[in-house]
Tab-separated table of C-alpha atoms in Angstrom:
chain	number	residue	atom	x	y	z
J	1	MET	CA	0.126	0.123	0.120
J	2	THR	CA	3.048	2.465	0.876
J	3	SER	CA	4.551	2.177	-2.984
J	4	ARG	CA	0.755	3.285	-4.243
J	5	TRP	CA	0.618	6.096	-1.651
J	6	ARG	CA	4.552	7.313	-2.890
J	7	ASP	CA	3.736	6.835	-6.691
J	8	ALA	CA	0.500	8.890	-6.370
J	9	GLY	CA	2.538	11.630	-4.266
J	10	VAL	CA	5.174	11.619	-7.059
J	11	GLY	CA	2.656	11.809	-9.989
J	12	LEU	CA	0.951	14.638	-8.122
J	13	GLY	CA	4.353	16.303	-7.403
J	14	VAL	CA	4.980	15.917	-11.427
J	15	LEU	CA	1.686	17.569	-12.146
J	16	VAL	CA	2.216	20.193	-9.876
J	17	GLY	CA	5.666	20.924	-11.334
J	18	LEU	CA	4.166	20.949	-14.757
J	19	GLY	CA	1.426	23.364	-13.991
J	20	ALA	CA	3.976	25.721	-12.371
J	21	LEU	CA	5.967	25.686	-15.655
J	22	VAL	CA	3.035	26.610	-17.458
J	23	ALA	CA	1.197	29.097	-15.064
J	24	VAL	CA	4.602	31.115	-13.682
J	25	PRO	CA	5.542	32.314	-17.235
J	26	ALA	CA	2.070	33.520	-17.894
J	27	VAL	CA	1.698	35.388	-14.744
J	28	VAL	CA	4.916	36.978	-15.342
J	29	SER	CA	4.012	37.994	-18.700
J	30	ALA	CA	0.683	39.433	-17.355
J	31	ALA	CA	2.298	41.341	-14.995
J	32	LEU	CA	4.955	43.248	-17.059
J	33	PRO	CA	3.695	46.087	-19.173
J	34	SER	CA	3.533	45.595	-23.108
J	35	GLN	CA	4.357	49.186	-23.830
J	36	GLY	CA	7.079	51.359	-22.762
J	37	PRO	CA	6.912	55.229	-22.131
J	38	PRO	CA	6.428	57.704	-24.980
J	39	VAL	CA	9.108	57.221	-27.611
J	40	THR	CA	10.549	60.818	-28.147
J	41	ARG	CA	13.716	59.924	-30.191
J	42	PRO	CA	14.252	58.259	-33.375
J	43	VAL	CA	14.051	54.426	-33.320
J	44	ASP	CA	16.674	52.403	-35.033
J	45	VAL	CA	14.589	49.602	-37.036
J	46	GLY	CA	17.643	47.932	-37.948
J	47	TYR	CA	20.021	47.624	-41.210
J	48	GLY	CA	20.493	51.583	-40.918
J	49	VAL	CA	16.683	52.174	-41.177
J	50	ARG	CA	15.201	54.901	-38.340
J	51	VAL	CA	12.000	55.770	-37.688
J	52	ASP	CA	10.792	59.206	-36.162
J	53	PRO	CA	7.794	57.975	-33.958
J	54	PRO	CA	4.385	59.837	-34.141
J	55	PRO	CA	3.994	62.023	-30.862
J	56	GLY	CA	2.875	59.941	-28.089
J	57	ALA	CA	3.846	56.931	-29.812
J	58	ARG	CA	4.749	53.720	-27.443
J	59	LEU	CA	7.153	51.163	-28.241
J	60	ASP	CA	5.395	47.749	-27.630
J	61	VAL	CA	8.015	46.129	-25.718
J	62	ALA	CA	6.692	42.521	-26.321
J	63	GLU	CA	6.919	42.507	-29.984
J	64	SER	CA	9.854	44.883	-30.876
J	65	ARG	CA	13.625	44.363	-31.026
J	66	PRO	CA	14.894	47.688	-32.100
J	67	GLY	CA	18.140	47.240	-34.027
J	68	THR	CA	17.522	43.917	-35.392
J	69	GLY	CA	14.914	44.463	-38.063
J	70	GLU	CA	11.463	44.406	-36.018
J	71	VAL	CA	9.705	47.458	-34.315
J	72	VAL	CA	6.288	47.834	-33.147
J	73	LEU	CA	4.961	50.956	-32.362
J	74	ARG	CA	1.281	51.878	-30.786
J	75	THR	CA	-0.370	55.209	-31.094
J	76	GLY	CA	-2.596	57.132	-29.110
J	77	GLU	CA	-5.417	56.813	-31.989
J	78	GLY	CA	-5.046	52.636	-31.376
J	79	LEU	CA	-3.040	52.241	-34.363
J	80	ARG	CA	-0.601	49.669	-34.613
J	81	ILE	CA	2.782	50.336	-36.769
J	82	ARG	CA	4.826	47.267	-37.369
J	83	LEU	CA	8.086	48.043	-39.255
J	84	SER	CA	10.291	45.158	-40.488
J	85	ALA	CA	13.721	45.980	-41.905
J	86	VAL	CA	15.772	43.368	-43.713
J	87	ALA	CA	19.143	43.307	-45.548
J	88	TYR	CA	18.470	43.020	-49.343
J	89	GLN	CA	20.393	43.824	-52.543
J	90	GLY	CA	18.719	43.728	-55.790
J	91	ASP	CA	15.879	44.522	-57.804
J	92	PRO	CA	12.880	46.181	-55.822
J	93	ALA	CA	10.016	44.858	-57.829
J	94	PRO	CA	10.481	40.919	-56.467
J	95	PHE	CA	11.160	41.857	-52.901
J	96	THR	CA	7.760	44.205	-53.436
J	97	ALA	CA	5.742	41.236	-54.967
J	98	HIS	CA	7.342	39.154	-52.028
J	99	ALA	CA	6.082	41.356	-49.262
J	100	ARG	CA	2.816	41.685	-50.600
J	101	HIS	CA	2.666	37.863	-50.759
J	102	ARG	CA	3.685	37.632	-47.233
J	103	LEU	CA	0.922	40.165	-46.228
J	104	ALA	CA	-1.643	37.921	-47.953
J	105	ARG	CA	-0.596	34.685	-46.701
J	106	ASP	CA	0.588	35.384	-42.994
J	107	GLU	CA	-1.977	38.370	-42.253
J	108	LEU	CA	-4.686	37.407	-44.519
J	109	LEU	CA	-4.637	41.105	-46.065
J	110	ARG	CA	-5.251	41.581	-49.839
J	111	PRO	CA	-4.293	44.729	-51.981
J	112	ALA	CA	-7.564	47.078	-52.018
J	113	GLY	CA	-6.505	49.265	-54.469
J	114	ARG	CA	-3.634	50.477	-56.775
J	115	PRO	CA	-0.305	51.124	-54.646
J	116	GLU	CA	1.085	54.864	-54.825
J	117	PRO	CA	4.671	55.603	-54.834
J	118	LEU	CA	6.470	56.378	-51.618
J	119	ARG	CA	9.538	58.230	-50.934
J	120	ALA	CA	11.686	58.524	-47.882
J	121	SER	CA	15.223	59.565	-47.185
J	122	GLY	CA	17.210	57.173	-49.051
J	123	LEU	CA	14.488	54.571	-49.595
J	124	ARG	CA	11.669	54.479	-52.172
J	125	GLY	CA	8.867	52.282	-52.956
J	126	GLU	CA	5.097	51.725	-52.602
J	127	TRP	CA	2.206	51.830	-50.268
J	128	GLY	CA	-1.420	51.216	-50.650
J	129	PRO	CA	-4.394	49.791	-48.685
J	130	LEU	CA	-5.313	46.263	-47.703
J	131	THR	CA	-8.170	44.528	-46.880
J	132	GLY	CA	-8.825	41.637	-44.582
J	133	GLU	CA	-10.474	40.936	-41.279
J	134	GLN	CA	-8.616	44.334	-40.075
J	135	PRO	CA	-8.104	46.647	-42.787
J	136	ALA	CA	-4.727	48.233	-43.155
J	137	CYS	CA	-2.318	50.426	-44.972
J	138	TYR	CA	1.302	48.725	-46.154
J	139	ALA	CA	4.402	50.277	-47.483
J	140	VAL	CA	7.259	48.778	-48.781
J	141	LEU	CA	10.317	50.551	-49.464
J	142	THR	CA	14.181	49.591	-50.631
J	143	GLY	CA	17.167	50.973	-50.267
J	144	PRO	CA	20.792	50.153	-51.515
J	145	GLU	CA	21.013	47.463	-49.104
J	146	VAL	CA	17.913	47.282	-47.339
J	147	ALA	CA	14.305	46.581	-47.534
J	148	VAL	CA	11.616	47.890	-45.180
J	149	THR	CA	7.995	46.710	-44.844
J	150	ALA	CA	5.464	48.650	-42.734
J	151	LEU	CA	1.858	47.603	-41.967
J	152	VAL	CA	-0.297	50.190	-40.141
J	153	THR	CA	-3.736	48.553	-38.554
J	154	PRO	CA	-6.609	49.059	-38.420
J	155	VAL	CA	-7.024	52.026	-40.809
J	156	PRO	CA	-10.223	51.780	-42.780
J	157	ASP	CA	-9.062	53.814	-45.491
J	158	CYS	CA	-5.298	54.854	-46.211
J	159	ALA	CA	-6.426	58.658	-47.183
J	160	ALA	CA	-7.384	58.858	-43.621
J	161	LEU	CA	-4.128	58.022	-42.204
J	162	PRO	CA	-3.318	60.291	-39.611
J	163	ALA	CA	-1.067	62.994	-40.858
J	164	PRO	CA	1.726	62.376	-37.586
J	165	VAL	CA	1.727	58.492	-38.714
J	166	ARG	CA	2.017	59.442	-42.418
J	167	ALA	CA	4.974	61.569	-41.598
J	168	ALA	CA	6.693	58.490	-39.950
J	169	LEU	CA	6.341	56.486	-42.911
J	170	THR	CA	7.214	59.089	-45.107
J	171	GLY	CA	10.172	60.121	-42.638
J	172	LEU	CA	11.881	56.749	-42.609
J	173	ARG	CA	15.413	57.220	-43.174
J	174	LEU	CA	18.487	55.254	-44.019
J	175	ASP	CA	21.328	56.415	-42.092
J	176	PRO	CA	24.636	55.453	-43.633
J	177	SER	CA	26.734	53.114	-41.883
């Protein structure tokens, strides 16, 4: 009889241990803030790309890795601006097509109109509306050795994009390294 109680105790201990492995990280994650203080300086996206955040924007600390190619900003208007930079050399057209395909595949967003040309300091490309569960605006910009994809959600109409957010996209710059 004692071995049964011992086995039951060991089994219960294993279950409590596994439960702790699941519950403790979830509790810690919930307790930590997901957004930092308002960002007042340019943010290094990565690969030499910098963004001047809209006034009052906050860095999403859970999803951002400044300087490594992934930055997510949250604005006071409830918008999410995700900027992804990668090292890229070559013809911009294939990268732009790939970025649109990736947005359709991963985010379930489809182009909802003709893209318009977009220029930023050292970068050029296009931007336009996307439709899906959450309408969005995207921008794809390339430079001599870098490509940037920006996704702003939720935006029902790119023409209604707040001026500070539009300025952040057109103000992206490629700093010489």
